[in-house]
Amino acid sequence: MRAEDGAVDDSVLVGRSVEVEVLETRLAAAVAGVGTVVLIEGEAGIGKSALVREVAASAGRRGVHVFAAGTATDRGPVQPFALLVRTLLSLGPPATAVERELAGLIGKYREDWARWSSPDQTLDRTQIEELLAELLHERAANGPSVVLLEDLHLVDDASLRVLERLAAGGAIPSTMLVATTRTVPRRPELVTAVAAWTRAGAAPLEVPALTPPAAVELGERLLGSRAGPVLRARLSAAGGNPQFIVDLVTAAQESDAVVADADGAVELAGGVVLRDLNQRLSARVAYVGHEALALLSIAAVLGSSFMDADLAAVAEMPEDEIWRVLRHCSAAGLVQARGGRLTFRHDLVRDALYAGLTPAVRRDLHRRASRVLFEAGAPAAVVQEHLARADDLHGETC
Ligand SMILES: Nc1ncnc2c1ncn2[C@@H]1O[C@H](COP(=O)(O)OP(=O)(O)O)[C@@H](O)[C@H]1O
Ligand SMILES: [Mg+2]
């Protein structure tokens, strides 16, 4: 679905009716005077911000006031209390006594913070924390409101501490507080704040992968046409992550790789390399850290599904060490574990990590994989395939 200016119309979310309904129910409760807190969790690109936009739009339609600081990328540098200041304090001059006092205290706090570069040396934060909580209550007294706190995994510790303290008082009447966070990284300050809100009855809303039909529907909507079988298979390789689907379609369009087929559908042209897709996807998952990416790149050589023991042998690492890293990858939604068998959640990411290996490293890993799999009793054809790939790469420069 494309608007007249060519921009993609993403005003209606694909495959999110359940999540939207849950949020609508909570919003209705806030409008009726009940305080409510929802914690939206999920991997990068799964559609947390898209759901938040949906809440904001719905609140707008109901005439409910929305306080929001935008996503982490909109917010700029992280300063103490940055999240709450941007969310709650009006952009103009402070309007109420509480706002005036807060603006003064936070200004002073930040000055000291910059000078000493250690919050411990500065004035007591308790007063600021209490005033921010008071401001939330003050706002709630003026009618129902929605407070949108995006990307808690990236916000300043001072704001997290306020949120934690706020939890002790429970949800604020007439206020729907919606926070979003990735499943990793989990800073201790975030863990503590989430624990406090869990005890206070916050509703977790885990955003699942789009189902395969919904993933295809999103791809087709972006393309403005029905997709042929090759393209549908690539869309499925995004593992139901809307961002990866957007990236795939964008790369295909920018590489002139989308062609009409005989059935009136669109298809991926054979043999065309999708420009920048691998780099884009590698950058999307880089937040899991170097160690996780390095191990997953080795796993990519073994295939979409692999055994933990084989990965440990190819990576030349002890199994418990492998699992420490794999648990992190699993929490980030990049792999799924079923006993000792692991599967990449998004084959597109696996392809990108594989493509990111240098030919010399890839050759070496395929050789090691052939040896490990032979010793583990894998069929000769599988062992041979790894050897063939190692040989294919022999002539390539590093
Ligand atoms: N259900 C959906 N239907 C259509 N587009 C979606 C859906 N979910 C996410 N998107 C699009 O996918 C991209 C990534 O979503 P976003 O909400 O930014 O992810 P997150 O906040 O979880 O990192 C955005 O371009 C967004 O508009
Ligand atoms: Mg987001």
Short mmCIF file of C-alpha atoms in Angstrom, two decimals, residues 45-288:
data_model
loop_
_atom_site.label_atom_id
_atom_site.label_comp_id
_atom_site.label_asym_id
_atom_site.label_seq_id
_atom_site.Cartn_x
_atom_site.Cartn_y
_atom_site.Cartn_z
CA GLY A 45 12.78 -4.43 14.82
CA ILE A 46 9.90 -6.63 15.99
CA GLY A 47 7.49 -3.68 16.06
CA LYS A 48 7.50 -2.22 19.59
CA SER A 49 7.57 1.39 18.39
CA ALA A 50 4.90 0.59 15.79
CA LEU A 51 2.58 -0.55 18.62
CA VAL A 52 3.42 2.54 20.66
CA ARG A 53 2.48 4.73 17.67
CA GLU A 54 -0.80 2.83 17.51
CA VAL A 55 -1.50 3.61 21.20
CA ALA A 56 -0.65 7.29 20.64
CA ALA A 57 -2.98 7.47 17.62
CA SER A 58 -5.80 5.79 19.50
CA ALA A 59 -5.31 8.08 22.49
CA GLY A 60 -5.37 11.06 20.13
CA ARG A 61 -8.68 9.90 18.64
CA ARG A 62 -10.15 9.67 22.16
CA GLY A 63 -8.84 13.12 23.09
CA VAL A 64 -6.47 11.63 25.69
CA HIS A 65 -3.31 13.63 26.32
CA VAL A 66 -0.08 11.86 25.22
CA PHE A 67 3.32 12.51 26.79
CA ALA A 68 6.20 11.01 24.82
CA ALA A 69 9.92 11.56 24.33
CA GLY A 70 10.16 9.52 21.14
CA THR A 71 12.55 6.63 20.49
CA ALA A 72 16.18 6.56 21.66
CA THR A 73 17.40 7.78 18.27
CA ASP A 74 15.10 10.83 18.41
CA ARG A 75 16.21 11.72 21.91
CA GLY A 76 19.89 12.50 21.41
CA PRO A 77 22.58 12.37 24.10
CA VAL A 78 21.79 10.71 27.41
CA GLN A 79 21.87 13.07 30.39
CA PRO A 80 20.59 12.38 33.90
CA PHE A 81 16.77 12.39 33.92
CA ALA A 82 16.78 12.91 30.12
CA LEU A 83 13.95 10.47 29.49
CA LEU A 84 11.56 11.86 32.07
CA VAL A 85 12.43 15.49 31.42
CA ARG A 86 11.77 15.07 27.70
CA THR A 87 8.60 13.13 28.37
CA LEU A 88 7.04 15.19 31.11
CA LEU A 89 8.32 18.74 31.14
CA SER A 90 6.67 21.01 28.62
CA LEU A 91 9.02 22.38 25.99
CA GLY A 92 8.15 26.00 26.79
CA PRO A 93 8.86 27.78 30.09
CA PRO A 94 7.84 25.76 33.19
CA ALA A 95 4.09 26.17 33.70
CA THR A 96 3.44 25.01 37.26
CA ALA A 97 5.24 25.40 40.59
CA VAL A 98 6.32 21.74 40.47
CA GLU A 99 7.72 22.16 36.96
CA ARG A 100 9.62 25.31 37.96
CA GLU A 101 11.18 23.64 40.97
CA LEU A 102 12.06 20.57 38.94
CA ALA A 103 13.64 22.54 36.10
CA GLY A 104 15.84 24.38 38.62
CA LEU A 105 16.92 21.26 40.50
CA ILE A 106 17.63 19.23 37.38
CA GLY A 107 19.65 22.10 35.89
CA LYS A 108 21.77 22.24 39.06
CA TYR A 109 22.07 18.47 39.21
CA ARG A 110 23.32 18.31 35.62
CA GLU A 111 25.83 21.10 36.17
CA ASP A 112 27.33 19.21 39.10
CA TRP A 113 27.14 15.96 37.17
CA ALA A 114 29.09 17.45 34.26
CA ARG A 115 31.65 18.99 36.61
CA TRP A 116 32.26 15.92 38.73
CA SER A 117 31.24 13.40 36.07
CA SER A 118 30.01 11.22 38.89
CA PRO A 119 26.43 11.49 40.13
CA ASP A 120 27.52 10.44 43.63
CA GLN A 121 29.15 13.80 44.26
CA THR A 122 26.08 15.85 43.49
CA LEU A 123 23.08 17.04 45.43
CA ASP A 124 20.50 14.59 46.67
CA ARG A 125 18.43 13.11 43.86
CA THR A 126 15.55 12.14 46.11
CA GLN A 127 13.89 15.52 45.84
CA ILE A 128 13.99 15.39 42.02
CA GLU A 129 12.61 11.87 42.04
CA GLU A 130 9.76 12.90 44.33
CA LEU A 131 8.94 15.95 42.21
CA LEU A 132 8.86 13.90 39.01
CA ALA A 133 6.41 11.50 40.63
CA GLU A 134 4.37 14.48 41.81
CA LEU A 135 4.34 15.87 38.28
CA LEU A 136 2.91 12.61 36.95
CA HIS A 137 0.13 12.75 39.54
CA GLU A 138 -0.45 16.44 38.75
CA ARG A 139 -0.85 15.59 35.06
CA ALA A 140 -3.19 12.71 35.87
CA ALA A 141 -5.40 15.05 37.89
CA ASN A 142 -6.01 17.03 34.68
CA GLY A 143 -7.68 14.08 32.97
CA PRO A 144 -6.64 10.74 31.46
CA SER A 145 -3.19 10.60 29.95
CA VAL A 146 -0.83 8.21 28.21
CA VAL A 147 2.88 8.32 29.05
CA LEU A 148 5.08 6.63 26.46
CA LEU A 149 8.56 5.63 27.63
CA GLU A 150 10.42 4.07 24.73
CA ASP A 151 13.65 2.05 24.70
CA LEU A 152 14.19 1.62 28.44
CA HIS A 153 17.32 -0.43 27.64
CA LEU A 154 18.98 2.81 26.49
CA VAL A 155 17.71 5.40 28.94
CA ASP A 156 19.61 7.19 31.70
CA ASP A 157 19.96 5.50 35.08
CA ALA A 158 18.44 8.45 36.93
CA SER A 159 15.16 8.09 35.01
CA LEU A 160 15.14 4.33 35.66
CA ARG A 161 15.60 4.99 39.35
CA VAL A 162 12.59 7.34 39.36
CA LEU A 163 10.51 4.70 37.60
CA GLU A 164 11.59 2.14 40.17
CA ARG A 165 10.60 4.42 43.06
CA LEU A 166 7.34 5.25 41.35
CA ALA A 167 6.44 1.56 41.27
CA ALA A 168 6.20 1.50 45.06
CA GLY A 169 3.11 3.71 44.79
CA GLY A 170 1.52 1.49 42.12
CA ALA A 171 -0.11 2.63 38.90
CA ILE A 172 -1.21 6.27 38.73
CA PRO A 173 -4.98 6.72 38.40
CA SER A 174 -6.21 7.72 34.90
CA THR A 175 -2.71 7.14 33.53
CA MET A 176 -1.61 4.53 31.03
CA LEU A 177 2.15 4.14 31.26
CA VAL A 178 3.62 2.24 28.32
CA ALA A 179 7.30 1.33 28.33
CA THR A 180 9.24 -0.53 25.65
CA THR A 181 12.47 -2.46 25.98
CA ARG A 182 14.59 -4.95 24.09
CA THR A 183 15.24 -8.28 25.78
CA VAL A 184 18.99 -7.58 25.76
CA PRO A 185 21.10 -5.86 26.96
CA ARG A 186 19.78 -6.03 30.52
CA ARG A 187 21.48 -3.42 32.70
CA PRO A 188 21.11 -3.96 36.47
CA GLU A 189 19.23 -0.63 36.80
CA LEU A 190 16.72 -1.80 34.20
CA VAL A 191 16.32 -5.22 35.80
CA THR A 192 15.57 -3.56 39.16
CA ALA A 193 13.03 -1.13 37.66
CA VAL A 194 11.27 -3.93 35.73
CA ALA A 195 11.19 -6.10 38.86
CA ALA A 196 9.61 -3.27 40.86
CA TRP A 197 6.92 -2.72 38.21
CA THR A 198 6.29 -6.45 37.89
CA ARG A 199 5.57 -6.56 41.63
CA ALA A 200 3.31 -3.54 41.15
CA GLY A 201 1.24 -5.51 38.61
CA ALA A 202 2.54 -4.18 35.27
CA ALA A 203 1.28 -6.19 32.31
CA PRO A 204 4.03 -7.64 30.14
CA LEU A 205 3.30 -7.59 26.40
CA GLU A 206 5.84 -9.68 24.55
CA VAL A 207 5.76 -8.90 20.85
CA PRO A 208 5.97 -12.16 18.91
CA ALA A 209 7.36 -12.76 15.43
CA LEU A 210 4.84 -12.18 12.66
CA THR A 211 3.29 -15.45 11.48
CA PRO A 212 4.49 -16.60 8.01
CA PRO A 213 1.26 -15.40 6.29
CA ALA A 214 1.49 -12.01 8.03
CA ALA A 215 5.17 -11.72 7.02
CA VAL A 216 4.25 -12.32 3.39
CA GLU A 217 1.34 -9.88 3.68
CA LEU A 218 3.68 -7.17 4.98
CA GLY A 219 6.16 -7.82 2.15
CA GLU A 220 3.39 -7.70 -0.44
CA ARG A 221 2.02 -4.53 1.04
CA LEU A 222 5.44 -2.88 0.84
CA LEU A 223 5.89 -4.12 -2.73
CA GLY A 224 2.35 -3.17 -3.74
CA SER A 225 1.90 -6.57 -5.38
CA ARG A 226 1.49 -10.29 -4.82
CA ALA A 227 4.85 -12.04 -4.30
CA GLY A 228 6.03 -15.09 -6.27
CA PRO A 229 7.42 -18.23 -4.55
CA VAL A 230 11.11 -17.24 -4.47
CA LEU A 231 10.30 -13.87 -2.96
CA ARG A 232 7.89 -15.44 -0.46
CA ALA A 233 10.65 -17.80 0.67
CA ARG A 234 13.02 -14.86 1.21
CA LEU A 235 10.31 -13.00 3.14
CA SER A 236 9.92 -16.06 5.39
CA ALA A 237 13.68 -16.04 6.00
CA ALA A 238 13.14 -12.77 7.91
CA GLY A 239 11.78 -14.90 10.77
CA GLY A 240 8.72 -12.69 11.20
CA ASN A 241 10.75 -9.57 12.04
CA PRO A 242 9.03 -6.60 10.32
CA GLN A 243 12.24 -4.54 10.22
CA PHE A 244 14.09 -7.28 8.36
CA ILE A 245 11.18 -7.54 5.90
CA VAL A 246 11.37 -3.79 5.31
CA ASP A 247 15.16 -4.11 4.83
CA LEU A 248 14.78 -7.01 2.37
CA VAL A 249 12.17 -5.22 0.27
CA THR A 250 14.14 -1.96 0.31
CA ALA A 251 17.35 -3.73 -0.78
CA ALA A 252 15.49 -5.62 -3.52
CA GLN A 253 13.94 -2.42 -4.84
CA GLU A 254 17.19 -0.45 -4.66
CA SER A 255 19.02 -3.26 -6.49
CA ASP A 256 16.37 -3.38 -9.26
CA ALA A 257 15.88 -7.02 -8.33
CA VAL A 258 12.06 -6.98 -8.31
CA VAL A 259 10.61 -8.20 -11.61
CA ALA A 260 7.07 -9.13 -12.76
CA ASP A 261 6.53 -12.84 -13.37
CA ALA A 262 4.16 -14.55 -15.83
CA ASP A 263 1.38 -14.92 -13.20
CA GLY A 264 1.13 -11.20 -12.50
CA ALA A 265 3.08 -11.49 -9.23
CA VAL A 266 6.46 -9.93 -8.51
CA GLU A 267 9.54 -12.06 -8.10
CA LEU A 268 13.21 -11.71 -7.18
CA ALA A 269 15.38 -11.66 -10.29
CA GLY A 270 17.80 -14.59 -10.32
CA GLY A 271 21.51 -13.95 -9.72
CA VAL A 272 21.10 -10.36 -8.49
CA VAL A 273 22.98 -9.52 -5.29
CA LEU A 274 20.81 -7.43 -2.98
CA ARG A 275 22.90 -4.34 -2.44
CA ASP A 276 23.71 -3.45 1.19
CA LEU A 277 21.28 -6.03 2.64
CA ASN A 278 23.96 -8.03 4.48
CA GLN A 279 25.62 -4.93 5.87
CA ARG A 280 22.26 -3.51 6.93
CA LEU A 281 21.24 -6.70 8.74
CA SER A 282 24.63 -7.13 10.41
CA ALA A 283 24.34 -3.57 11.69
CA ARG A 284 20.80 -4.27 12.99
CA VAL A 285 22.01 -7.14 15.19
CA ALA A 286 25.36 -5.61 16.20
CA TYR A 287 23.84 -4.54 19.55
CA VAL A 288 24.19 -8.11 20.87
#
